[in-house]
CSV table of C-alpha atoms in Angstrom, one decimal:
chain,number,residue,atom,x,y,z
A,1,MET,CA,-14.7,23.7,32.8
A,2,GLN,CA,-11.3,23.0,34.4
A,3,ASN,CA,-11.5,19.3,33.4
A,4,ILE,CA,-12.3,20.3,29.8
A,5,GLN,CA,-9.3,22.6,29.7
A,6,GLN,CA,-7.0,20.0,31.1
A,7,ARG,CA,-8.2,17.4,28.6
A,8,LEU,CA,-7.7,19.9,25.7
A,9,GLU,CA,-4.2,20.6,27.0
A,10,ARG,CA,-3.5,16.8,27.1
A,11,LEU,CA,-4.9,16.4,23.5
A,12,ALA,CA,-2.7,19.3,22.3
A,13,ILE,CA,0.4,17.8,23.9
A,14,PHE,CA,-0.4,14.4,22.5
A,15,PHE,CA,-0.9,15.9,18.9
A,16,VAL,CA,2.4,17.8,19.1
A,17,ILE,CA,4.4,14.8,20.4
A,18,TYR,CA,2.8,12.4,17.9
A,19,THR,CA,3.4,14.8,15.0
A,20,LEU,CA,7.1,15.2,16.0
A,21,PHE,CA,7.5,11.5,16.4
A,22,PHE,CA,5.8,10.7,13.1
A,23,TYR,CA,8.0,13.3,11.3
A,24,LEU,CA,11.2,12.1,13.0
A,25,PHE,CA,10.4,8.4,12.3
A,26,PHE,CA,9.8,8.8,8.6
A,27,SER,CA,12.5,11.4,8.0
A,28,THR,CA,15.1,9.2,9.6
A,29,LEU,CA,13.8,5.9,8.2
A,30,LYS,CA,16.5,5.9,5.6
A,31,TYR,CA,19.0,5.4,8.4
A,32,THR,CA,17.0,3.2,10.7
A,33,LEU,CA,15.3,1.0,8.1
A,34,PRO,CA,17.5,-2.2,8.8
A,35,PHE,CA,16.6,-2.0,12.6
A,36,VAL,CA,12.9,-1.4,12.0
A,37,LEU,CA,12.7,-4.3,9.6
A,38,ALA,CA,14.8,-6.5,11.9
A,39,ILE,CA,12.3,-5.9,14.8
A,40,ILE,CA,9.4,-6.8,12.5
A,41,PHE,CA,11.1,-9.9,11.2
A,42,ALA,CA,12.2,-11.0,14.7
A,43,LEU,CA,8.6,-10.9,15.9
A,44,ILE,CA,7.6,-13.0,12.9
A,45,LEU,CA,10.4,-15.5,13.6
A,46,ARG,CA,9.9,-15.7,17.3
A,47,SER,CA,7.4,-18.7,17.2
A,48,PRO,CA,9.4,-20.9,14.8
A,49,THR,CA,12.6,-20.2,16.7
A,50,LYS,CA,11.1,-21.0,20.1
A,51,PHE,CA,9.7,-24.2,18.5
A,52,MET,CA,13.2,-25.3,17.4
A,53,ILE,CA,14.6,-24.4,20.9
A,54,GLU,CA,12.0,-26.2,22.9
A,55,LYS,CA,10.9,-29.1,20.7
A,56,LEU,CA,14.1,-29.8,18.7
A,57,LYS,CA,16.4,-29.0,21.7
A,58,LEU,CA,18.6,-26.7,19.6
A,59,LYS,CA,20.7,-24.0,21.2
A,60,SER,CA,19.2,-20.5,20.9
A,61,TRP,CA,22.0,-19.2,18.6
A,62,ILE,CA,21.7,-22.2,16.2
A,63,ALA,CA,17.9,-21.9,16.1
A,64,SER,CA,18.1,-18.2,15.5
A,65,ILE,CA,20.6,-18.6,12.6
A,66,LEU,CA,18.6,-21.3,11.0
A,67,SER,CA,15.3,-19.4,11.1
A,68,THR,CA,16.9,-16.2,10.0
A,69,LEU,CA,18.7,-17.8,7.1
A,70,VAL,CA,15.6,-19.8,5.9
A,71,PHE,CA,13.4,-16.7,6.2
A,72,PHE,CA,15.8,-14.4,4.3
A,73,SER,CA,16.5,-17.0,1.6
A,74,THR,CA,12.8,-17.5,1.0
A,75,LEU,CA,12.0,-13.8,1.1
A,76,ILE,CA,14.8,-12.8,-1.3
A,77,SER,CA,14.0,-15.7,-3.7
A,78,LEU,CA,10.3,-14.8,-3.8
A,79,ASN,CA,11.1,-11.1,-4.4
A,80,VAL,CA,13.5,-11.9,-7.2
A,81,ILE,CA,11.0,-14.3,-8.9
A,82,ILE,CA,8.1,-11.8,-8.5
A,83,LEU,CA,10.1,-8.7,-9.7
A,84,THR,CA,11.6,-10.6,-12.6
A,85,SER,CA,8.1,-11.8,-13.7
A,86,LEU,CA,6.5,-8.4,-13.2
A,87,VAL,CA,9.2,-6.6,-15.3
A,88,SER,CA,8.9,-9.2,-18.0
A,89,GLU,CA,5.1,-9.0,-18.1
A,90,LEU,CA,5.2,-5.2,-18.0
A,91,ILE,CA,7.6,-5.0,-20.9
A,92,GLY,CA,5.3,-7.5,-22.9
A,93,LEU,CA,2.2,-5.4,-21.9
A,94,ILE,CA,3.8,-2.1,-23.0
A,95,LYS,CA,4.9,-3.6,-26.4
A,96,TYR,CA,1.3,-4.9,-26.9
A,97,LEU,CA,-0.2,-1.5,-26.1
A,98,GLN,CA,2.3,0.2,-28.4
A,99,LYS,CA,1.5,-2.2,-31.2
A,100,LEU,CA,-2.2,-1.8,-30.6
A,101,ILE,CA,-2.1,2.0,-30.8
A,102,THR,CA,0.2,1.9,-33.9
A,103,ASN,CA,-2.1,-0.4,-35.7
A,104,ASN,CA,-5.3,1.4,-34.7
A,105,SER,CA,-4.1,5.0,-34.8
A,106,SER,CA,-6.3,5.8,-37.7
A,107,ASP,CA,-9.4,4.3,-36.0
A,108,ILE,CA,-8.6,6.3,-32.8
A,109,TYR,CA,-8.2,9.5,-34.8
A,110,ASN,CA,-11.5,8.9,-36.6
A,111,TYR,CA,-13.2,8.2,-33.3
A,112,PHE,CA,-12.1,11.5,-31.9
A,113,MET,CA,-13.1,13.3,-35.1
A,114,SER,CA,-16.6,11.8,-35.1
A,115,LEU,CA,-16.9,12.7,-31.4
A,116,GLN,CA,-15.9,16.3,-32.2
A,117,ASN,CA,-18.4,16.4,-35.1
A,118,TYR,CA,-21.1,15.1,-32.8
A,119,LEU,CA,-20.3,17.9,-30.3
A,120,ASN,CA,-20.5,20.5,-33.0
A,121,ASN,CA,-24.0,19.3,-34.0
A,122,LEU,CA,-25.3,19.8,-30.5
A,123,ASN,CA,-26.9,23.1,-29.5
A,124,ILE,CA,-24.3,23.9,-26.9
A,125,ASP,CA,-22.4,27.2,-26.3
A,126,PRO,CA,-19.4,27.1,-28.8
A,127,THR,CA,-17.0,28.1,-26.0
A,128,ILE,CA,-18.0,25.0,-24.0
A,129,VAL,CA,-17.7,22.8,-27.1
A,130,ASP,CA,-14.2,24.3,-27.8
A,131,THR,CA,-13.1,23.6,-24.3
A,132,ILE,CA,-14.3,20.0,-24.4
A,133,GLN,CA,-12.5,19.5,-27.8
A,134,ARG,CA,-9.2,20.9,-26.6
A,135,ASN,CA,-9.4,18.8,-23.4
A,136,LEU,CA,-10.2,15.6,-25.4
A,137,SER,CA,-7.3,16.3,-27.8
A,138,SER,CA,-5.0,17.0,-24.9
A,139,TYR,CA,-5.9,13.9,-23.0
A,140,ALA,CA,-5.6,11.7,-26.1
A,141,THR,CA,-2.2,13.1,-26.9
A,142,LYS,CA,-1.0,12.5,-23.4
A,143,VAL,CA,-2.3,8.9,-23.3
A,144,ILE,CA,-0.7,8.1,-26.7
A,145,ASN,CA,2.7,9.7,-25.7
A,146,LEU,CA,2.6,8.0,-22.4
A,147,THR,CA,2.0,4.6,-23.9
A,148,ILE,CA,4.6,5.1,-26.6
A,149,GLY,CA,7.2,6.3,-24.2
A,150,ALA,CA,6.4,3.8,-21.5
A,151,GLY,CA,8.9,1.2,-22.8
A,152,SER,CA,11.9,3.6,-22.5
A,153,SER,CA,10.5,4.9,-19.1
A,154,ILE,CA,10.6,1.3,-17.7
A,155,VAL,CA,14.2,0.9,-18.9
A,156,GLN,CA,15.1,4.2,-17.3
A,157,GLU,CA,13.4,3.4,-14.0
A,158,THR,CA,15.0,0.0,-14.0
A,159,LEU,CA,18.5,1.6,-14.4
A,160,THR,CA,17.6,4.1,-11.6
A,161,ILE,CA,16.7,1.2,-9.3
A,162,LEU,CA,19.9,-0.6,-10.2
A,163,GLY,CA,21.7,2.5,-9.0
A,164,TYR,CA,20.3,1.7,-5.5
A,165,VAL,CA,21.7,-1.8,-5.5
A,166,PRO,CA,24.7,-1.0,-3.2
A,167,TYR,CA,22.3,0.6,-0.7
A,168,ILE,CA,19.8,-2.2,-1.0
A,169,GLY,CA,22.6,-4.8,-0.5
A,170,MET,CA,23.9,-2.9,2.6
A,171,VAL,CA,20.3,-2.8,4.0
A,172,VAL,CA,19.8,-6.5,3.4
A,173,ILE,CA,23.1,-7.4,5.1
A,174,PHE,CA,22.5,-5.2,8.2
A,175,THR,CA,18.9,-6.3,8.4
A,176,LEU,CA,20.0,-10.0,8.3
A,177,ILE,CA,22.6,-9.6,11.1
A,178,THR,CA,20.3,-7.4,13.3
A,179,THR,CA,17.4,-9.8,12.8
A,180,TYR,CA,19.5,-12.6,14.1
A,181,PHE,CA,20.3,-10.8,17.3
A,182,PHE,CA,16.7,-9.6,17.8
A,183,THR,CA,15.4,-13.1,17.1
A,184,LYS,CA,17.7,-14.6,19.6
A,185,LYS,CA,16.7,-12.1,22.2
A,186,VAL,CA,12.9,-12.4,21.7
A,187,SER,CA,12.9,-16.2,21.3
A,188,THR,CA,14.6,-16.7,24.7
A,189,SER,CA,12.2,-14.3,26.4
A,190,ASN,CA,9.0,-15.6,28.0
A,191,THR,CA,6.9,-12.5,27.2
A,192,LEU,CA,6.8,-9.8,24.6
A,193,THR,CA,6.2,-6.9,26.9
A,194,LEU,CA,8.3,-3.7,27.3
A,195,ALA,CA,9.7,-5.3,30.5
A,196,ASN,CA,12.1,-7.3,28.3
A,197,VAL,CA,13.7,-4.2,27.0
A,198,ILE,CA,13.4,-1.5,29.7
A,199,PRO,CA,13.5,-2.8,33.3
A,200,ASN,CA,11.7,-1.3,36.3
A,201,ASN,CA,9.1,0.4,34.1
A,202,SER,CA,5.6,1.2,35.1
A,203,ASP,CA,2.6,-1.0,34.6
A,204,LYS,CA,0.9,1.7,32.5
A,205,LEU,CA,3.9,1.8,30.1
A,206,ILE,CA,3.8,-1.9,29.7
A,207,THR,CA,0.1,-1.8,29.0
A,208,ILE,CA,0.6,1.0,26.4
A,209,PHE,CA,3.3,-1.0,24.7
A,210,ASN,CA,1.1,-4.2,24.5
A,211,HIS,CA,-1.8,-2.2,23.1
A,212,VAL,CA,0.4,-0.6,20.5
A,213,ARG,CA,1.8,-4.0,19.5
A,214,LYS,CA,-1.6,-5.5,19.2
A,215,MET,CA,-3.2,-2.7,17.2
A,216,LEU,CA,-0.3,-2.3,14.8
A,217,LYS,CA,-0.4,-6.0,14.1
A,218,ASN,CA,-4.2,-5.8,13.5
A,219,TYR,CA,-3.7,-2.7,11.3
A,220,PHE,CA,-1.2,-4.4,8.9
A,221,LEU,CA,-3.1,-7.6,8.8
A,222,SER,CA,-6.3,-5.7,8.0
A,223,TYR,CA,-4.7,-3.8,5.2
A,224,LEU,CA,-3.2,-6.9,3.7
A,225,PHE,CA,-6.6,-8.5,3.8
A,226,ILE,CA,-8.2,-5.5,2.0
A,227,ILE,CA,-5.5,-5.6,-0.7
A,228,PHE,CA,-6.0,-9.3,-1.1
A,229,ILE,CA,-9.7,-8.8,-1.7
A,230,THR,CA,-8.9,-6.2,-4.3
A,231,PHE,CA,-6.6,-8.6,-6.0
A,232,ILE,CA,-9.1,-11.5,-6.0
A,233,PHE,CA,-12.0,-9.4,-7.3
A,234,THR,CA,-9.8,-7.9,-10.0
A,235,PHE,CA,-8.2,-11.2,-11.1
A,236,ILE,CA,-11.6,-13.0,-11.3
A,237,GLY,CA,-13.1,-10.1,-13.3
A,238,PHE,CA,-10.1,-9.8,-15.7
A,239,THR,CA,-10.2,-13.6,-16.2
A,240,ILE,CA,-13.9,-13.5,-17.1
A,241,PHE,CA,-13.3,-10.7,-19.6
A,242,LYS,CA,-10.2,-12.5,-21.0
A,243,VAL,CA,-7.9,-9.6,-20.3
A,244,GLN,CA,-4.3,-10.4,-21.4
A,245,TYR,CA,-1.7,-10.4,-18.6
A,246,SER,CA,-4.6,-10.6,-16.1
A,247,LEU,CA,-2.3,-11.9,-13.3
A,248,VAL,CA,0.3,-9.1,-13.5
A,249,LEU,CA,-2.4,-6.5,-13.9
A,250,SER,CA,-4.3,-7.8,-10.9
A,251,ILE,CA,-1.1,-7.6,-8.8
A,252,LEU,CA,-0.5,-4.1,-10.0
A,253,CYS,CA,-4.1,-3.1,-9.1
A,254,ALA,CA,-3.6,-4.5,-5.6
A,255,VAL,CA,-0.3,-2.6,-5.1
A,256,LEU,CA,-1.7,0.6,-6.6
A,257,ASP,CA,-4.7,0.2,-4.3
A,258,LEU,CA,-2.4,1.7,-1.7
A,259,LEU,CA,-2.8,5.0,-3.6
A,260,PRO,CA,-6.4,6.0,-2.8
A,261,VAL,CA,-8.7,7.1,-5.6
A,262,VAL,CA,-6.0,7.4,-8.3
A,263,GLY,CA,-4.5,3.9,-7.8
A,264,MET,CA,-6.7,1.4,-9.6
A,265,PRO,CA,-8.0,3.7,-12.4
A,266,ILE,CA,-4.4,3.8,-13.7
A,267,ILE,CA,-5.0,0.1,-14.8
A,268,TYR,CA,-8.8,0.0,-15.2
A,269,PHE,CA,-9.5,3.0,-17.4
A,270,PRO,CA,-6.8,2.5,-20.1
A,271,LEU,CA,-8.0,-1.2,-20.3
A,272,ALA,CA,-11.6,-0.1,-20.7
A,273,LEU,CA,-10.8,2.6,-23.3
A,274,MET,CA,-8.5,0.1,-25.2
A,275,ASN,CA,-11.4,-2.4,-25.5
A,276,ILE,CA,-13.9,0.3,-26.5
A,277,ALA,CA,-11.4,1.6,-29.1
A,278,SER,CA,-11.1,-1.9,-30.5
A,279,LYS,CA,-15.0,-2.1,-30.7
A,280,ASN,CA,-15.1,-4.7,-28.0
A,281,TYR,CA,-17.8,-2.7,-26.2
A,282,ILE,CA,-19.0,-5.5,-23.9
A,283,ASN,CA,-15.6,-6.0,-22.4
A,284,GLY,CA,-14.9,-2.2,-22.2
A,285,ILE,CA,-18.2,-1.5,-20.4
A,286,GLY,CA,-17.8,-4.7,-18.3
A,287,ILE,CA,-14.3,-3.5,-17.0
A,288,LEU,CA,-15.8,-0.1,-16.0
A,289,ILE,CA,-18.6,-1.9,-14.2
A,290,LEU,CA,-16.0,-4.2,-12.5
A,291,TYR,CA,-14.1,-1.1,-11.4
A,292,ALA,CA,-17.2,0.4,-9.9
A,293,ILE,CA,-18.0,-2.9,-8.0
A,294,VAL,CA,-14.4,-3.2,-6.7
A,295,PHE,CA,-14.4,0.5,-5.7
A,296,VAL,CA,-17.7,0.3,-3.9
A,297,VAL,CA,-16.9,-3.0,-2.1
A,298,ARG,CA,-13.6,-1.6,-1.0
A,299,GLN,CA,-15.2,1.6,0.4
A,300,ILE,CA,-17.7,-0.5,2.3
A,301,ILE,CA,-15.4,-3.2,3.7
A,302,GLU,CA,-12.4,-1.0,4.6
A,303,PRO,CA,-14.0,1.0,7.4
A,304,LYS,CA,-15.7,-2.1,8.8
A,305,ILE,CA,-12.6,-4.3,8.7
A,306,MET,CA,-10.4,-1.5,10.1
A,307,SER,CA,-12.9,-0.6,12.8
A,308,SER,CA,-13.6,-4.2,13.9
A,309,SER,CA,-9.9,-5.2,14.0
A,310,LEU,CA,-8.7,-2.0,15.7
A,311,GLY,CA,-11.8,-1.3,17.8
A,312,ILE,CA,-12.2,2.1,16.2
A,313,ASN,CA,-15.4,3.8,15.2
A,314,PRO,CA,-16.1,3.4,11.5
A,315,LEU,CA,-16.7,7.2,11.2
A,316,ALA,CA,-13.3,7.9,12.6
A,317,VAL,CA,-11.7,5.5,10.0
A,318,LEU,CA,-13.7,7.2,7.2
A,319,ALA,CA,-12.7,10.7,8.5
A,320,SER,CA,-9.0,9.8,8.8
A,321,ILE,CA,-9.0,8.4,5.2
A,322,PHE,CA,-10.8,11.4,3.7
A,323,ILE,CA,-8.8,14.0,5.6
A,324,GLY,CA,-5.6,12.2,4.9
A,325,ILE,CA,-6.2,12.1,1.2
A,326,GLN,CA,-7.0,15.8,1.1
A,327,VAL,CA,-3.9,16.8,3.2
A,328,ALA,CA,-1.1,14.6,1.8
A,329,GLY,CA,-2.4,11.6,-0.1
A,330,ILE,CA,-1.1,8.2,1.1
A,331,SER,CA,1.2,9.7,3.7
A,332,GLY,CA,-1.7,11.8,5.0
A,333,ILE,CA,-3.8,8.6,5.5
A,334,ILE,CA,-1.0,6.9,7.4
A,335,PHE,CA,-0.6,10.0,9.6
A,336,CYS,CA,-4.3,10.3,10.3
A,337,MET,CA,-4.9,6.5,10.8
A,338,PHE,CA,-2.1,6.2,13.3
A,339,LEU,CA,-3.2,9.4,15.0
A,340,VAL,CA,-6.6,7.8,15.6
A,341,VAL,CA,-5.0,4.4,16.7
A,342,PHE,CA,-2.7,6.0,19.3
A,343,TYR,CA,-5.5,8.3,20.5
A,344,GLU,CA,-7.7,5.2,21.2
A,345,ILE,CA,-4.8,3.4,22.9
A,346,LEU,CA,-4.0,6.3,25.2
A,347,LYS,CA,-7.7,6.7,25.9
A,348,LYS,CA,-8.0,3.1,26.9
A,349,VAL,CA,-5.2,3.4,29.5
A,350,ASP,CA,-6.6,6.7,30.8
A,351,VAL,CA,-3.8,8.8,29.6
A,352,LEU,CA,-6.1,11.0,27.6
């Protein structure tokens, strides 16, 4: 009984400390972002920098500058190309949707009128029919207004993002400089344990740090792989159904896949409805079936990939995803997933 009580006390302390750390980390991320990114980039650049030092016999500061500059030049160039292409494709897509709705507005109106007439001919309670009709009308109006106003919304959002350019520029400069110093430090170290940062620490602390590093790396690689699978399935399906702007829409689906449940339907459902409204029923139904396939595949592979890469029980992964969605959406998933990860780490080193 005493052992159970002690374990519950340790679990309570762990939960409180983890919650406080999680809150402090994300609430102060605006101020610590350059240093967090610099640590991540430095770990990525460690191997190529060590290669230049050991094989090419370059001095550590020269190798660190070269790897940092090449990495940032590549990263910034890729981001500029991708963002420019996405904005251009999105504007073209919005114009296409606006033109489609304008040219087919009468057909859309007739479709909803025939649907209402069909509902009126059914032997259903009039109050239920009235509720369905009002909801259909409301949703149709929202979709049309959203599509028509999407062009101006993109322009407004672009202007808003441009307002953050000074902050983004400052973050890039500070991240670049800090990455250089961190890269120089880690590339000249023989190990990547906590002993390189805090001397005279305990073996248990080093073990915890190494487990955290390994599991965080596995976590991000696993999620990147899941998003990549979503992109591949979506791109192949959209290409088969000859969907216009299939590449940009597939990329958007992969990015929106980070938003559980509501992410991918933002792209899939309007596309399916658009095809059905254009009397292209095969493509419309095919896109809905494709969404169902991608959704089911993702739900099957995510727990398996996450559990195999992190060494966590698949039920724990499913529970953290479901509870996280219910509590706070994507931030809730991050909170619950890392809660499970750190719990497993501390359990492995006999802290919990």
